[in-house]
mmCIF file of C-alpha atoms in Angstrom:
data_model
loop_
_atom_site.group_PDB
_atom_site.id
_atom_site.type_symbol
_atom_site.label_atom_id
_atom_site.label_comp_id
_atom_site.label_asym_id
_atom_site.label_seq_id
_atom_site.Cartn_x
_atom_site.Cartn_y
_atom_site.Cartn_z
ATOM 1 C CA MET A 1 0.000 0.000 0.000
ATOM 2 C CA PRO A 2 2.750 2.543 0.855
ATOM 3 C CA LYS A 3 4.404 1.769 -2.463
ATOM 4 C CA GLN A 4 1.198 2.620 -4.331
ATOM 5 C CA ALA A 5 0.910 5.937 -2.496
ATOM 6 C CA LYS A 6 4.527 6.739 -3.286
ATOM 7 C CA SER A 7 4.013 5.836 -6.929
ATOM 8 C CA LYS A 8 0.991 8.102 -7.140
ATOM 9 C CA SER A 9 2.807 11.038 -5.550
ATOM 10 C CA THR A 10 5.773 10.714 -7.878
ATOM 11 C CA ARG A 11 4.014 10.548 -11.215
ATOM 12 C CA LYS A 12 6.429 11.341 -14.008
ATOM 13 C CA LEU A 13 5.890 14.837 -15.376
ATOM 14 C CA LYS A 14 6.013 15.805 -19.016
ATOM 15 C CA THR A 15 6.170 19.234 -20.606
ATOM 16 C CA TYR A 16 3.240 20.306 -22.751
ATOM 17 C CA GLN A 17 2.980 23.407 -24.896
ATOM 18 C CA THR A 18 0.173 25.284 -26.673
ATOM 19 C CA SER A 19 -0.684 28.737 -28.036
ATOM 20 C CA LEU A 20 -3.708 30.591 -26.642
ATOM 21 C CA GLY A 21 -4.472 34.179 -27.602
ATOM 22 C CA PHE A 22 -1.355 36.357 -27.466
ATOM 23 C CA TYR A 23 0.783 33.790 -25.658
ATOM 24 C CA ASP A 24 2.559 30.483 -26.020
ATOM 25 C CA GLN A 25 1.907 28.506 -22.845
ATOM 26 C CA ALA A 26 3.821 25.620 -21.317
ATOM 27 C CA ILE A 27 3.414 23.481 -18.215
ATOM 28 C CA ALA A 28 4.971 20.452 -16.575
ATOM 29 C CA ALA A 29 2.122 18.033 -15.826
ATOM 30 C CA PRO A 30 1.642 14.269 -15.478
ATOM 31 C CA SER A 31 -0.891 14.028 -18.319
ATOM 32 C CA MET A 32 -2.508 15.888 -21.199
ATOM 33 C CA LYS A 33 -5.730 16.078 -19.177
ATOM 34 C CA ALA A 34 -3.915 17.793 -16.310
ATOM 35 C CA ALA A 35 -2.333 20.260 -18.742
ATOM 36 C CA LEU A 36 -5.708 21.095 -20.315
ATOM 37 C CA GLN A 37 -7.220 21.675 -16.871
ATOM 38 C CA ALA A 38 -4.358 23.988 -15.892
ATOM 39 C CA TRP A 39 -4.733 25.937 -19.146
ATOM 40 C CA GLY A 40 -8.492 26.212 -18.571
ATOM 41 C CA ALA A 41 -9.134 24.785 -22.042
ATOM 42 C CA SER A 42 -12.759 23.984 -22.886
ATOM 43 C CA SER A 43 -11.805 21.541 -25.650
ATOM 44 C CA ASN A 44 -9.084 18.972 -26.317
ATOM 45 C CA LEU A 45 -6.312 21.084 -27.839
ATOM 46 C CA PHE A 46 -4.160 17.995 -28.377
ATOM 47 C CA HIS A 47 -6.758 16.333 -30.603
ATOM 48 C CA GLN A 48 -7.114 19.615 -32.496
ATOM 49 C CA GLY A 49 -3.368 19.811 -33.098
ATOM 50 C CA ALA A 50 -3.115 23.040 -31.089
ATOM 51 C CA ALA A 51 -1.091 21.511 -28.235
ATOM 52 C CA LYS A 52 1.767 19.030 -28.000
ATOM 53 C CA GLU A 53 4.337 17.449 -25.741
ATOM 54 C CA THR A 54 7.727 19.131 -26.124
ATOM 55 C CA ASP A 55 11.277 18.046 -25.348
ATOM 56 C CA ASP A 56 12.857 21.449 -25.958
ATOM 57 C CA PRO A 57 15.512 21.530 -23.198
ATOM 58 C CA ASP A 58 14.965 25.195 -22.323
ATOM 59 C CA VAL A 59 11.201 24.787 -22.101
ATOM 60 C CA VAL A 60 11.499 21.545 -20.134
ATOM 61 C CA ALA A 61 13.940 23.140 -17.683
ATOM 62 C CA ALA A 62 11.687 26.167 -17.161
ATOM 63 C CA THR A 63 8.555 24.119 -16.552
ATOM 64 C CA MET A 64 10.264 21.544 -14.347
ATOM 65 C CA ALA A 65 11.548 24.395 -12.179
ATOM 66 C CA LYS A 66 7.913 25.361 -11.549
ATOM 67 C CA PRO A 67 5.826 22.220 -12.119
ATOM 68 C CA GLY A 68 2.083 22.767 -12.328
ATOM 69 C CA VAL A 69 2.510 26.492 -12.974
ATOM 70 C CA VAL A 70 1.399 27.799 -16.373
ATOM 71 C CA LEU A 71 4.326 29.653 -17.963
ATOM 72 C CA ARG A 72 3.919 32.083 -20.872
ATOM 73 C CA ARG A 73 5.815 33.980 -23.516
ATOM 74 C CA PRO A 74 4.649 36.189 -26.431
ATOM 75 C CA VAL A 75 3.153 33.986 -29.126
ATOM 76 C CA GLY A 76 5.544 33.023 -31.901
ATOM 77 C CA SER A 77 8.635 34.247 -30.049
ATOM 78 C CA ASP A 78 11.618 32.284 -28.730
ATOM 79 C CA ARG A 79 11.820 34.178 -25.434
ATOM 80 C CA PRO A 80 12.083 32.233 -22.169
ATOM 81 C CA PHE A 81 8.848 31.033 -20.598
ATOM 82 C CA THR A 82 7.945 32.925 -17.409
ATOM 83 C CA GLU A 83 4.955 33.272 -15.060
ATOM 84 C CA SER A 84 4.266 36.832 -16.253
ATOM 85 C CA ALA A 85 5.024 37.473 -19.907
ATOM 86 C CA GLU A 86 4.679 40.741 -21.787
ATOM 87 C CA LEU A 87 2.418 41.116 -24.792
ATOM 88 C CA PRO A 88 4.022 40.660 -28.231
ATOM 89 C CA THR A 89 5.792 43.863 -29.281
ATOM 90 C CA ASP A 90 5.033 43.515 -33.001
ATOM 91 C CA LEU A 91 1.230 43.840 -32.720
ATOM 92 C CA GLY A 92 -0.175 46.309 -35.245
ATOM 93 C CA GLU A 93 3.105 47.195 -36.929
ATOM 94 C CA GLY A 94 2.813 49.164 -40.150
ATOM 95 C CA GLU A 95 3.574 47.772 -43.559
ATOM 96 C CA GLY A 96 6.630 50.017 -43.804
ATOM 97 C CA GLN A 97 8.336 47.924 -41.131
ATOM 98 C CA SER A 98 7.564 44.617 -42.756
ATOM 99 C CA ASP A 99 10.691 44.747 -44.936
ATOM 100 C CA ARG A 100 13.013 45.088 -41.968
ATOM 101 C CA LYS A 101 11.333 42.524 -39.754
ATOM 102 C CA PRO A 102 12.205 39.374 -41.735
ATOM 103 C CA LYS A 103 15.838 40.435 -41.915
ATOM 104 C CA SER A 104 15.978 40.861 -38.179
ATOM 105 C CA LYS A 105 14.469 37.432 -37.655
ATOM 106 C CA SER A 106 16.840 35.924 -40.185
ATOM 107 C CA ARG A 107 19.873 37.336 -38.406
ATOM 108 C CA LYS A 108 18.510 36.101 -35.084
ATOM 109 C CA ARG A 109 18.059 32.582 -36.398
ATOM 110 C CA THR A 110 21.573 32.390 -37.864
ATOM 111 C CA ALA A 111 23.118 33.747 -34.672
ATOM 112 C CA ARG A 112 21.231 31.278 -32.474
ATOM 113 C CA PRO A 113 23.337 28.319 -31.367
ATOM 114 C CA ALA A 114 22.350 24.836 -32.422
ATOM 115 C CA LYS A 115 19.705 23.203 -30.280
ATOM 116 C CA ARG A 116 21.223 21.326 -27.390
ATOM 117 C CA PRO A 117 20.174 17.755 -26.689
ATOM 118 C CA SER A 118 17.396 17.336 -24.171
ATOM 119 C CA ARG A 119 18.620 17.491 -20.567
ATOM 120 C CA LYS A 120 17.839 14.380 -18.584
ATOM 121 C CA ILE A 121 16.265 14.822 -15.184
ATOM 122 C CA ASP A 122 17.385 12.427 -12.458
ATOM 123 C CA ASP A 123 14.951 10.446 -10.308
ATOM 124 C CA GLN A 124 15.327 12.746 -7.316
ATOM 125 C CA ALA A 125 14.547 15.824 -9.427
ATOM 126 C CA GLU A 126 11.565 14.040 -10.970
ATOM 127 C CA ARG A 127 10.148 13.175 -7.557
ATOM 128 C CA LYS A 128 10.702 16.720 -6.365
ATOM 129 C CA ALA A 129 8.983 18.112 -9.473
ATOM 130 C CA ALA A 130 6.062 15.714 -9.073
ATOM 131 C CA VAL A 131 5.569 16.716 -5.437
ATOM 132 C CA ALA A 132 5.750 20.385 -6.429
ATOM 133 C CA PHE A 133 3.207 19.772 -9.189
ATOM 134 C CA GLU A 134 0.728 18.183 -6.799
ATOM 135 C CA LYS A 135 1.279 21.036 -4.353
ATOM 136 C CA GLU A 136 0.531 23.546 -7.126
ATOM 137 C CA GLU A 137 -2.460 21.443 -8.204
ATOM 138 C CA ARG A 138 -3.837 21.526 -4.650
ATOM 139 C CA ARG A 139 -3.257 25.278 -4.469
ATOM 140 C CA ARG A 140 -5.039 25.775 -7.780
ATOM 141 C CA GLU A 141 -7.916 23.539 -6.658
ATOM 142 C CA ALA A 142 -8.180 25.457 -3.365
ATOM 143 C CA GLU A 143 -8.223 28.723 -5.319
ATOM 144 C CA ARG A 144 -10.925 27.290 -7.585
ATOM 145 C CA ARG A 145 -13.041 26.279 -4.578
ATOM 146 C CA LYS A 146 -12.489 29.703 -3.035
ATOM 147 C CA GLU A 147 -13.671 31.401 -6.229
ATOM 148 C CA GLU A 148 -16.687 29.082 -6.467
ATOM 149 C CA ALA A 149 -17.572 29.834 -2.837
ATOM 150 C CA ALA A 150 -17.257 33.563 -3.544
ATOM 151 C CA ARG A 151 -19.525 33.206 -6.586
ATOM 152 C CA ALA A 152 -22.015 31.206 -4.492
ATOM 153 C CA ARG A 153 -22.028 33.918 -1.816
ATOM 154 C CA GLU A 154 -22.536 36.575 -4.480
ATOM 155 C CA ARG A 155 -25.434 34.611 -5.993
ATOM 156 C CA ALA A 156 -26.984 34.196 -2.524
ATOM 157 C CA ARG A 157 -26.570 37.922 -1.825
ATOM 158 C CA ARG A 158 -28.094 38.808 -5.186
ATOM 159 C CA ASP A 159 -30.975 36.352 -4.733
ATOM 160 C CA LYS A 160 -31.673 37.760 -1.282
ATOM 161 C CA ALA A 161 -31.621 41.323 -2.620
ATOM 162 C CA VAL A 162 -33.982 40.340 -5.450
ATOM 163 C CA ALA A 163 -36.335 38.595 -3.016
ATOM 164 C CA THR A 164 -36.328 41.633 -0.704
ATOM 165 C CA ALA A 165 -37.019 44.024 -3.589
ATOM 166 C CA ARG A 166 -39.768 41.763 -4.957
ATOM 167 C CA ALA A 167 -41.394 41.493 -1.507
ATOM 168 C CA ALA A 168 -41.301 45.296 -1.124
ATOM 169 C CA LEU A 169 -42.839 45.714 -4.581
ATOM 170 C CA ASP A 170 -45.597 43.190 -3.837
ATOM 171 C CA LYS A 171 -46.359 44.877 -0.510
ATOM 172 C CA ALA A 172 -46.515 48.318 -2.154
ATOM 173 C CA ARG A 173 -48.777 46.930 -4.899
ATOM 174 C CA ARG A 174 -51.169 45.449 -2.342
ATOM 175 C CA GLU A 175 -51.273 48.734 -0.410
ATOM 176 C CA HIS A 176 -51.940 50.617 -3.638
ATOM 177 C CA GLU A 177 -54.753 48.276 -4.621
ATOM 178 C CA SER A 178 -56.289 48.538 -1.150
ATOM 179 C CA ARG A 179 -56.178 52.348 -1.212
ATOM 180 C CA SER A 180 -57.531 52.401 -4.732
ATOM 181 C CA GLU A 181 -60.489 50.274 -3.624
ATOM 182 C CA GLU A 182 -61.138 52.645 -0.709
ATOM 183 C CA ILE A 183 -60.988 55.656 -3.037
ATOM 184 C CA GLU A 184 -63.353 53.950 -5.496
ATOM 185 C CA ALA A 185 -65.760 53.226 -2.641
ATOM 186 C CA GLU A 186 -65.578 56.840 -1.474
ATOM 187 C CA ARG A 187 -66.048 58.030 -5.065
ATOM 188 C CA ALA A 188 -69.135 55.827 -5.465
ATOM 189 C CA ALA A 189 -70.575 57.213 -2.218
ATOM 190 C CA LEU A 190 -69.897 60.777 -3.367
ATOM 191 C CA ASP A 191 -71.514 60.046 -6.729
ATOM 192 C CA ALA A 192 -74.584 58.742 -4.907
ATOM 193 C CA ARG A 193 -74.716 61.837 -2.688
ATOM 194 C CA ALA A 194 -74.252 64.094 -5.685
ATOM 195 C CA GLU A 195 -77.065 62.320 -7.543
ATOM 196 C CA ALA A 196 -79.378 62.596 -4.506
ATOM 197 C CA GLU A 197 -78.543 66.264 -4.148
ATOM 198 C CA GLN A 198 -79.262 66.891 -7.819
ATOM 199 C CA GLY A 199 -82.629 65.151 -7.475
ATOM 200 C CA ARG A 200 -83.519 67.203 -4.414
ATOM 201 C CA TRP A 201 -82.507 70.425 -6.148
ATOM 202 C CA ASP A 202 -84.509 69.598 -9.254
ATOM 203 C CA LYS A 203 -87.654 69.102 -7.189
ATOM 204 C CA GLN A 204 -87.097 72.247 -5.156
ATOM 205 C CA ARG A 205 -86.313 74.349 -8.223
ATOM 206 C CA THR A 206 -89.441 73.136 -10.018
ATOM 207 C CA LYS A 207 -91.597 73.964 -7.014
ATOM 208 C CA LEU A 208 -90.060 77.434 -6.589
ATOM 209 C CA GLU A 209 -90.278 78.255 -10.310
ATOM 210 C CA GLN A 210 -93.994 77.391 -10.245
ATOM 211 C CA ALA A 211 -94.481 79.674 -7.219
ATOM 212 C CA LEU A 212 -92.647 82.452 -9.078
ATOM 213 C CA ARG A 213 -94.888 82.138 -12.123
ATOM 214 C CA ARG A 214 -98.026 82.274 -9.969
ATOM 215 C CA ALA A 215 -96.745 85.396 -8.235
ATOM 216 C CA ARG A 216 -96.334 87.134 -11.621
ATOM 217 C CA GLU A 217 -99.862 86.399 -12.774
#
């Protein structure tokens, strides 16, 4: 049993690389699935040909130094992978600079030393990297749970606020309807009084007008 636990905690890490948005991204992870989760990919980039395992010694060394951490560099560049990479500097360059750019790249390629063979990582370094990866994975999972809890609290706060506002609106509507009914009742009573008064006045006026005509005769 202890051997199985040790085997699980020292899973061999591999370096995977992809390009997302403005950045190339690389990570040391035990599987493609783990790499996709760390990248936050919603689809299988490996099946789509957008991600791969790499044995570039510089990239492997950088990722193994920080296993489980997503490292970045400006897309299409050969800069070192770091945790915080700057945006590409050639975004939106004018056509007038296009003639000089290939020459610069050409000189850079010719001046670059030949690719060194892949550096081998000893067993102790592999175990250390695997432990560091799982530590980073736990930290990332804890951060994910923290964010989910924060979103849940925000949803609960919003739902409570909506319920309170809806209850206040319903209460105000009921009060309005009740007052409106009272006003309608009072208006009906006033209409009845006004109609009775008009009837009384009509009778009185008729009687007095007849008396006036008799007095004139």
